[in-house]
XYZ file of C-alpha atoms in Angstrom:
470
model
C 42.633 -94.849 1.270
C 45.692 -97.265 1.013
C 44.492 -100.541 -1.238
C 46.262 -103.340 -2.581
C 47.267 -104.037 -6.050
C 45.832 -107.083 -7.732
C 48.014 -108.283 -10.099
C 51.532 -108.595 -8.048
C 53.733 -110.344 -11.075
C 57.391 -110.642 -10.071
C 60.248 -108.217 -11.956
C 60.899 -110.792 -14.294
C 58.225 -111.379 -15.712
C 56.722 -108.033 -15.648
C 60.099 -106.842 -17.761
C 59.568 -109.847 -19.925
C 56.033 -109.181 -20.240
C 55.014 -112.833 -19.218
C 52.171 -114.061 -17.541
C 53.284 -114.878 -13.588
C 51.703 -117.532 -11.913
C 53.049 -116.085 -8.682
C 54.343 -119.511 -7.337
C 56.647 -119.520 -4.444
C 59.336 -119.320 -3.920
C 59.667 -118.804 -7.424
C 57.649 -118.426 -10.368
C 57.055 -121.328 -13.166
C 58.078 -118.855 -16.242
C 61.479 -117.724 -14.610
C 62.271 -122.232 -13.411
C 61.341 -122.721 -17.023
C 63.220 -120.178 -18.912
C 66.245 -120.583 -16.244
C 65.996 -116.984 -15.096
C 66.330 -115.972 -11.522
C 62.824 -115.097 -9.495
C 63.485 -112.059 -7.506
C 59.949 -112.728 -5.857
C 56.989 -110.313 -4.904
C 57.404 -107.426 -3.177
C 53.723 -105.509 -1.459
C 53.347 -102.638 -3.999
C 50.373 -100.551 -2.486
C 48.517 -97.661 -3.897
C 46.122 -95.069 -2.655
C 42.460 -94.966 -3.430
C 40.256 -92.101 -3.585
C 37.406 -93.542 -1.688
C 35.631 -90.380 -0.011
C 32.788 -90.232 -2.580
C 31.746 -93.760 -2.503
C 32.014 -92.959 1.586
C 29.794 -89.903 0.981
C 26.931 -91.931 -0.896
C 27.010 -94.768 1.496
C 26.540 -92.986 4.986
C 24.400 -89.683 2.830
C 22.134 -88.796 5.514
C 23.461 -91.173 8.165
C 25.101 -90.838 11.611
C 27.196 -92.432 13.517
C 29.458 -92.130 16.760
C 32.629 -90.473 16.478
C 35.192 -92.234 19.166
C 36.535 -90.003 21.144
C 38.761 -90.284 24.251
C 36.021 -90.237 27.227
C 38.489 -87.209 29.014
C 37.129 -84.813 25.502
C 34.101 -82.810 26.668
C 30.744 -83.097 25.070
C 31.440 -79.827 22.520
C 34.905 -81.270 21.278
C 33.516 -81.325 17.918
C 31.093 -78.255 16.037
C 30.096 -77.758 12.617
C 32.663 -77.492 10.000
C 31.059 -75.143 7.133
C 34.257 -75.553 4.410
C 35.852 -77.805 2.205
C 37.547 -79.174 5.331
C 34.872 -81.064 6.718
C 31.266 -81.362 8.087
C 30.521 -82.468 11.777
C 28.292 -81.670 14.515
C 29.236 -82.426 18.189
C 30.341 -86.093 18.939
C 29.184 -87.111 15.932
C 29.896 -87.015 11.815
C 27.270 -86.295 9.382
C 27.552 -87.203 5.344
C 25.836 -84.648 4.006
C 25.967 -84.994 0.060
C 23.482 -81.914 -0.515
C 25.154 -79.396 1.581
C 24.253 -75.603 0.409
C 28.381 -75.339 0.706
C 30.989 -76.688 -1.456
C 32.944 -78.727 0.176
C 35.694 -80.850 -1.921
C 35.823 -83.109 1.245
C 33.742 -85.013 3.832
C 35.769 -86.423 6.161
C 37.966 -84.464 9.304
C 41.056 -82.742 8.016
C 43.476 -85.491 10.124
C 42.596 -88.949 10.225
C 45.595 -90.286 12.067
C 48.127 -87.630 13.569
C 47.492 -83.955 13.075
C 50.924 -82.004 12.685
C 48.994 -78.553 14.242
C 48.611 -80.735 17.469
C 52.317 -81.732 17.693
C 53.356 -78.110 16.555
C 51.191 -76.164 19.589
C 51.947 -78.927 22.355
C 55.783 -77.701 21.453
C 54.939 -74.277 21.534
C 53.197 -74.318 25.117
C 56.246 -74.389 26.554
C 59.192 -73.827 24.680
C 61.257 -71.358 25.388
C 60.560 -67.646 24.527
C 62.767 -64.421 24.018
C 62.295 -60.855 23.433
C 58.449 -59.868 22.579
C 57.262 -62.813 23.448
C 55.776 -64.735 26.756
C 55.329 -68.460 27.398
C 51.800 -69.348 25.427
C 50.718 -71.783 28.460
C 50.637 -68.256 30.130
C 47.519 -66.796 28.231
C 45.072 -69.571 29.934
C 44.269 -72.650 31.124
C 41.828 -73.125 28.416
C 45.372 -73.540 26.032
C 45.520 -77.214 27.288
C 42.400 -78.334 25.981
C 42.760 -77.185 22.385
C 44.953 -79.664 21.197
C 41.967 -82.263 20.989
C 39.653 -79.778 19.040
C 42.498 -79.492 16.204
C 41.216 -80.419 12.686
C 37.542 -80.049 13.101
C 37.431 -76.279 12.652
C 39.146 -74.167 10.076
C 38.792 -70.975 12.394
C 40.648 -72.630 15.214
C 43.275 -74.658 12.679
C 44.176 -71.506 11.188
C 44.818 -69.383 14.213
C 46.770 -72.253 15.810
C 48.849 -72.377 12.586
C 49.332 -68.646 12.806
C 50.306 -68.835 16.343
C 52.516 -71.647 16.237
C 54.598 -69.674 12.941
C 54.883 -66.339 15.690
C 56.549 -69.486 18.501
C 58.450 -72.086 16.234
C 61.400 -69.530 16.165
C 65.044 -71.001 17.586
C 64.867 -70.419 21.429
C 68.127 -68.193 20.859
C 66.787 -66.434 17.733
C 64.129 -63.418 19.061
C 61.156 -63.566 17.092
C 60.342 -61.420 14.226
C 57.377 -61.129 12.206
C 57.871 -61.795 8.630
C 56.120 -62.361 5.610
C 54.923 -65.983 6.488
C 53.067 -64.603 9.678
C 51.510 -61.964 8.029
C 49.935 -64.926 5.417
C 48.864 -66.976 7.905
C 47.437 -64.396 9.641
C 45.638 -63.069 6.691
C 44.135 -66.653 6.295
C 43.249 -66.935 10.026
C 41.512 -63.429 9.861
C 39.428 -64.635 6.727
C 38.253 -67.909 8.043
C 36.958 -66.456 11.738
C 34.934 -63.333 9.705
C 33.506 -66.583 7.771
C 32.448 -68.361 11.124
C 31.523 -65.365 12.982
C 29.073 -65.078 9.665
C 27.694 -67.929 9.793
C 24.676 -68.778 12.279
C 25.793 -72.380 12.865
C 29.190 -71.873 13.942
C 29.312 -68.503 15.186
C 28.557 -69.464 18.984
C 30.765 -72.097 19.188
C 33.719 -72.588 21.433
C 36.216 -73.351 19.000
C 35.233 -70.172 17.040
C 35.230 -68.432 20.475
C 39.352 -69.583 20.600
C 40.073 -68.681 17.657
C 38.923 -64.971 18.064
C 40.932 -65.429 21.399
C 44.553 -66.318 19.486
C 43.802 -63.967 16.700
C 43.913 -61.257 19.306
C 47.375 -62.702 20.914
C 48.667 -62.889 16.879
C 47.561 -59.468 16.692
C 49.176 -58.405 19.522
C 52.331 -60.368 18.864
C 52.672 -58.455 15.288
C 51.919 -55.218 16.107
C 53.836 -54.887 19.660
C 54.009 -51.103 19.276
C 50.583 -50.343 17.818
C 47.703 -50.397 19.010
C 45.851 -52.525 16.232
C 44.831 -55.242 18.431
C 42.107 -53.092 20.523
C 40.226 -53.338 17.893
C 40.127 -56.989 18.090
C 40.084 -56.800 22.186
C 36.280 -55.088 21.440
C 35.525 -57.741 18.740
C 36.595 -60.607 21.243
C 34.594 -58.620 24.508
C 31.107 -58.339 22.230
C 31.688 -61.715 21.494
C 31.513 -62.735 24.857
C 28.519 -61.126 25.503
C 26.848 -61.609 22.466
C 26.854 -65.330 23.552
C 24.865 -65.095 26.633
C 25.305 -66.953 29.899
C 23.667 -69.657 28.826
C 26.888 -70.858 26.543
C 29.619 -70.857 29.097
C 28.912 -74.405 30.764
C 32.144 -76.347 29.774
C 35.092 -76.580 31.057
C 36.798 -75.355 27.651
C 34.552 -72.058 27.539
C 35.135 -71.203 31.265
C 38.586 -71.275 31.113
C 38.262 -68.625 27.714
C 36.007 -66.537 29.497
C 38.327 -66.783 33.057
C 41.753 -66.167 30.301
C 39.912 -62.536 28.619
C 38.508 -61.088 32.202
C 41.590 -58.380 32.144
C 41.274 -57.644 28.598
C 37.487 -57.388 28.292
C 37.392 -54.782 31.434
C 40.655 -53.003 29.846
C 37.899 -52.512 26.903
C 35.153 -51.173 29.524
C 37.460 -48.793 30.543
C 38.573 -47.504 27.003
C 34.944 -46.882 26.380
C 34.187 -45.286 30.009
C 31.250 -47.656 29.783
C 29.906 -50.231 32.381
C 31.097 -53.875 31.765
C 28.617 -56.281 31.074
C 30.597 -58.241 33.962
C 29.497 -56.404 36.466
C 25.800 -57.836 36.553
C 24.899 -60.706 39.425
C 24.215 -63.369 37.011
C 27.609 -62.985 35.357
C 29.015 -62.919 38.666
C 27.637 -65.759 39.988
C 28.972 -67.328 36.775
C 32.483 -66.099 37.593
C 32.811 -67.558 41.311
C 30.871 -70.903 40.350
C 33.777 -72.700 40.682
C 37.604 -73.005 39.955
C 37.517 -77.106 37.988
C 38.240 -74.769 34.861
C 42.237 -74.002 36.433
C 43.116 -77.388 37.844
C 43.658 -78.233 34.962
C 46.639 -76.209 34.388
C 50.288 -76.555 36.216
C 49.596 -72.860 36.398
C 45.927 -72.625 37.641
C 46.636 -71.275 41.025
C 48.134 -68.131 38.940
C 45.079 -68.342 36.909
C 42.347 -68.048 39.556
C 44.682 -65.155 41.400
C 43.771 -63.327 37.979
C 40.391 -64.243 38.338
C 39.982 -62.954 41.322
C 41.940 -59.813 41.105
C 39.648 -59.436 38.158
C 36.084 -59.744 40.087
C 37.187 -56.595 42.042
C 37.761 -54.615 39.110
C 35.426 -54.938 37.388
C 32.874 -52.449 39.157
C 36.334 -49.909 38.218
C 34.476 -48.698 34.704
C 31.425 -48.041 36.024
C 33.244 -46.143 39.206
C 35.463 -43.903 36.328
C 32.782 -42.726 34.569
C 30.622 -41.822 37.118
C 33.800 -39.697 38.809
C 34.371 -38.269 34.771
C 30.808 -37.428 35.199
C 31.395 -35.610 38.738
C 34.118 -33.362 37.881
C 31.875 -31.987 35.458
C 29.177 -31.083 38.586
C 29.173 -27.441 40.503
C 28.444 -27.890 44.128
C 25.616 -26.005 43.608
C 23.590 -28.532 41.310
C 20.931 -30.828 43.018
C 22.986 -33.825 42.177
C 26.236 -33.453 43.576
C 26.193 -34.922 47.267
C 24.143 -37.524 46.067
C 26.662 -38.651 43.542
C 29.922 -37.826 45.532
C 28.286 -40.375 48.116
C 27.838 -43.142 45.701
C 31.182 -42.085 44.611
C 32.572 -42.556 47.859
C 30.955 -45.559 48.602
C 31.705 -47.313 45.413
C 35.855 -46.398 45.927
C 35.890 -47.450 49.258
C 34.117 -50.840 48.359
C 36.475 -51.502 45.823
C 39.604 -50.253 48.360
C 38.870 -53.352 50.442
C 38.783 -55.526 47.887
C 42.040 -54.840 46.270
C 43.516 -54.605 49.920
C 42.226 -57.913 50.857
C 43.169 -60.020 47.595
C 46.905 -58.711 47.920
C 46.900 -59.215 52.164
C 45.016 -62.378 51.812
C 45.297 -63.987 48.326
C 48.671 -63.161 46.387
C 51.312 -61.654 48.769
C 51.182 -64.675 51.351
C 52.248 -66.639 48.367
C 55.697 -65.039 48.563
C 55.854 -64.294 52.058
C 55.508 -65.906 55.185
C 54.202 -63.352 57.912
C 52.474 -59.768 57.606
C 55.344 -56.548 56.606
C 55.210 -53.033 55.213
C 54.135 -52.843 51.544
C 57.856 -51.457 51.396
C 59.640 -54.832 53.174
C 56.896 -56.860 50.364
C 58.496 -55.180 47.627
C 62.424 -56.761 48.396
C 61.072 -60.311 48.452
C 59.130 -60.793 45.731
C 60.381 -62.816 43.491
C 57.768 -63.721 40.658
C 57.212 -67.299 39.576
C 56.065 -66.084 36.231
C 54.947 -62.712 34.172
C 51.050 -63.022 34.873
C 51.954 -62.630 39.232
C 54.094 -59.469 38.149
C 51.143 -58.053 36.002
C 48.998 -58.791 39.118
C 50.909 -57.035 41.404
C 51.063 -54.186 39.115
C 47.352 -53.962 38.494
C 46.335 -54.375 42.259
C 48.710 -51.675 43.450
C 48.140 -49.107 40.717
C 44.435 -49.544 41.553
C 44.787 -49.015 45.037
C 46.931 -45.865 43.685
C 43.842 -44.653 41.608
C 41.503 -45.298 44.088
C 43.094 -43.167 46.867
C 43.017 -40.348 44.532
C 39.662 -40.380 43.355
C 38.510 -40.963 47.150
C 40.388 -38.255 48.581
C 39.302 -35.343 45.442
C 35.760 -36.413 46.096
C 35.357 -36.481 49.778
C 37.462 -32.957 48.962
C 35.191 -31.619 47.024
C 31.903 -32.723 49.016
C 33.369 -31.394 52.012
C 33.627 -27.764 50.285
C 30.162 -27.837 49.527
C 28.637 -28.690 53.035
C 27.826 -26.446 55.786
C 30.149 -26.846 58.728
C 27.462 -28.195 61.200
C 26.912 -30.980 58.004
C 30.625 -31.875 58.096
C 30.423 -34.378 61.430
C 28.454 -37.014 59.039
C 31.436 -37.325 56.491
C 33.116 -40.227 55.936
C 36.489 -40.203 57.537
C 38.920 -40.178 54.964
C 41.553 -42.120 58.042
C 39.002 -44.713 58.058
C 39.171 -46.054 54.032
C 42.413 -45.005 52.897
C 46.099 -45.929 53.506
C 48.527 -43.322 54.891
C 49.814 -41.271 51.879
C 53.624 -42.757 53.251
C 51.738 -46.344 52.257
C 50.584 -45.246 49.103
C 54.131 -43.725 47.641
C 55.165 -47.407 48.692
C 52.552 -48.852 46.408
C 53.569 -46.744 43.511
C 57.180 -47.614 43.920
C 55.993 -51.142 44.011
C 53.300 -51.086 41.125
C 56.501 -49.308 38.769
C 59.140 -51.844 39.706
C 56.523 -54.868 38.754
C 55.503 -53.236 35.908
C 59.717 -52.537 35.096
C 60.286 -56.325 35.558
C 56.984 -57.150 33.410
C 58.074 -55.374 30.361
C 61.650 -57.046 31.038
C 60.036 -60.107 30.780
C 57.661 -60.065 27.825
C 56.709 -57.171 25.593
C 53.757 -58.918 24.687
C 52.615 -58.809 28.210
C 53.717 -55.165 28.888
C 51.682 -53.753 26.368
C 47.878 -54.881 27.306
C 48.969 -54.155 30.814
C 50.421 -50.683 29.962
C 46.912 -49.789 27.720
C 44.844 -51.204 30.963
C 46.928 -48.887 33.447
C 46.553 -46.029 31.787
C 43.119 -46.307 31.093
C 42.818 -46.541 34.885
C 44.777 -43.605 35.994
C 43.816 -41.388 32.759
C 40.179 -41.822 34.634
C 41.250 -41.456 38.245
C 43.117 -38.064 37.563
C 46.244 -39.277 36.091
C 48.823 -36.878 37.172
């Protein structure tokens, strides 16, 4: 802390190594020895005060202020030598089981992380990269949790080295990203291992940016699904039960795409799927308006509740090819099959007719007459156009092969039941139209951002790799 020297003698004196009686406005040594006072400037000096702090409030508590607009959970436990805290409030704790050289938040006044990732929101991007506002809503809020958790500072710090580059230089990643990213990847495997701070949001958000880092440095790897399946067990690991403010709904609402893009990797059913975490995703939308961008949010969101029944549809139809027509199973499964596709046809049909195109047209047209007036505000409405149209794509296939196959297998007289195949799916003219369509948004996506283009890329041809991809 800043304190005040004591003794304040002026220059004369002090060079003359003479008592000052510190009279103004000048001095009785320097009047009396007809030199010239040059009076008394404020010298200051800093004062290590944090361990008489730390004895006084040991085992104390009291209020941290806080703007009343911070949620509850601005604050968690801070298990390094940056700082101890819990919640809203700040706990000396002089007999802590972990060394900590300091007591007190990283940033008492301004915190240069928060002025470096406000500019990087929005500043202007090129080449790899896409605007970091993009990746969520929940990127807003994390300003005000700066300084309170390592994890979190140290993945902000790596993200903001990957977006401080000149807007007209195209970022590369060099030997300062890599360090930063090193110390980011430490300090999360030390939250994630320890009990207190393992659940928490901030640690949550920093497993989040890790993954974008990740992504950003290895653009033509794949290194960062192995994070994605870090980040999607992490989600479920922390129950329903967790996601409750605004700050973790937005997270969860930000890594729907990626955690079903890991559902369908595995061919296994995502945890998403369940009513409870259902109910949890239509709850409601306060998590977006917070965001310039949160109508393009919830469009993902929604988009997002369709698909995710599409892992648990792909691995039952991986599971059907493999049936004869002759096994007791096989009409029973080719109707759930059936049933399951055509569910999820409506839903991607209504969330383009109803929800997204109507945003960039005025009245109903072909999917064909769609195509020459979109014009996408940003990257994410291109990657949703993509997505919806390449499932509709898949979909039709796998429909059509299984009502194929079933029909094969039943008598002629057992053939009037069948589903119409007229009655679910588009015209096959409708469907070349959404292929041309899902290729030119995915064209203009990877025009756009690299970064974006590759998670979209992996998630497509999961999709079609399970829907007969050919």
């Amino acid at each position: 802390m800043v304190g005040v020297i004591t003794s304040n003698r002026c220059a004369t004196c002090r060079k003359r190594k003479k008592k000052c009686d510190e009279k103004k406005p000048a001095c009785s040594q320097c009047i009396q020895g007809g030199w010239e006072c040059p009076g008394y400037p404020s010298n200051w000096k800093f004062v290590n005060e944090v361990p008489k702090l730390a004895e006084h409030y040991a085992g104390k508590k009291y209020l941290y202020e806080s703007n009343t607009w911070i949620e509850e959970e601005q604050f968690t436990n801070y298990p390094d030598e940056r700082g101890v805290s819990i919640s809203n409030s700040f706990v000396w704790d002089t007999h802590s089981k972990i060394s900590a050289k300091l007591k007190v938040p990283r940033f008492i006044d301004l915190n240069p992380l928060v002025t470096q990732f406000t500019f990087c929101l929005e500043c202007p991007v090129k080449g790899d990269l896409m605007r970091l506002s993009l990746a969520g809503s929940f990127t807003r809020l994390i300003p005000a949790r700066l300084g309170c958790n390592a994890a979190l500072d140290d993945a902000v710090s790596c993200i903001c080295s990957i977006y401080c580059y000149a807007p007209s230089t195209a970022y590369r990643a060099d030997k300062e990203v890599f360090q930063k990213y090193n110390v980011a990847l430490n300090s999360l495997r030390q939250f994630l291992g320890n009990e207190d701070t393992n659940m928490a949001s901030e640690t949550l958000c920093a497993s989040v940016l890790l993954q974008m880092c990740e992504l950003a440095v290895n653009v033509d790897r794949g290194e960062w699904s192995q994070l994605t399946l870090g980040t999607a067990s992490l989600f479920a690991s922390r129950g329903l039960h967790r996601y409750k403010s605004i700050f973790e709904k937005a997270i969860l609402h930000s890594q729907l795409s990626y955690i079903i893009g890991h559902s369908l990797r595995t061919k296994e059913p995502c945890f998403l799927k369940t009513k409870e975490w259902q109910a949890l995703l239509v709850e409601d939308s306060d998590w977006a308006t917070i965001d310039p961008n949160g109508h393009t949010f919830l469009l993902k969101s929604k988009v997002c509740a369709v698909l995710v029944h599409m892992p648990s549809l792909l691995a039952l139809f991986s599971d059907f090819l493999k049936l004869q027509p002759s096994d007791e199973n096989f009409i029973a499964m080719s109707e759930l099959i059936l049933h399951d596709a055509s569910r999820l046809i409506k839903g991607l049909q209504k969330f383009l007719a109803i929800a997204f195109e109507p945003r960039f047209v005025a009245q109903s047209l072909s999917v064909q007459s769609i195509q020459s007036q979109l014009r996408y505000e940003n990257v994410v409405l291109g990657v949703l156009d993509c997505v919806g149209n390449t499932g509709l794509v898949t979909l039709d296939r796998i429909f059509r092969h299984t009502n194929q196959r079933r029909k094969q297998s039943l008598l002629l007289e057992e053939m009037a039941g069948c589903i119409q195949v007229d009655d679910i799916v588009e015209s096959k003219e409708t469907i070349e139209e959404r292929r041309a369509r899902a290729l030119s948004a995915f064209q203009y996506v990877c025009g756009e951002s690299r970064l974006a283009a590759k998670p979209l890329e992996f998630g497509i041809h999961q999709m079609q790799a399970g829907g007969l991809h050919g």
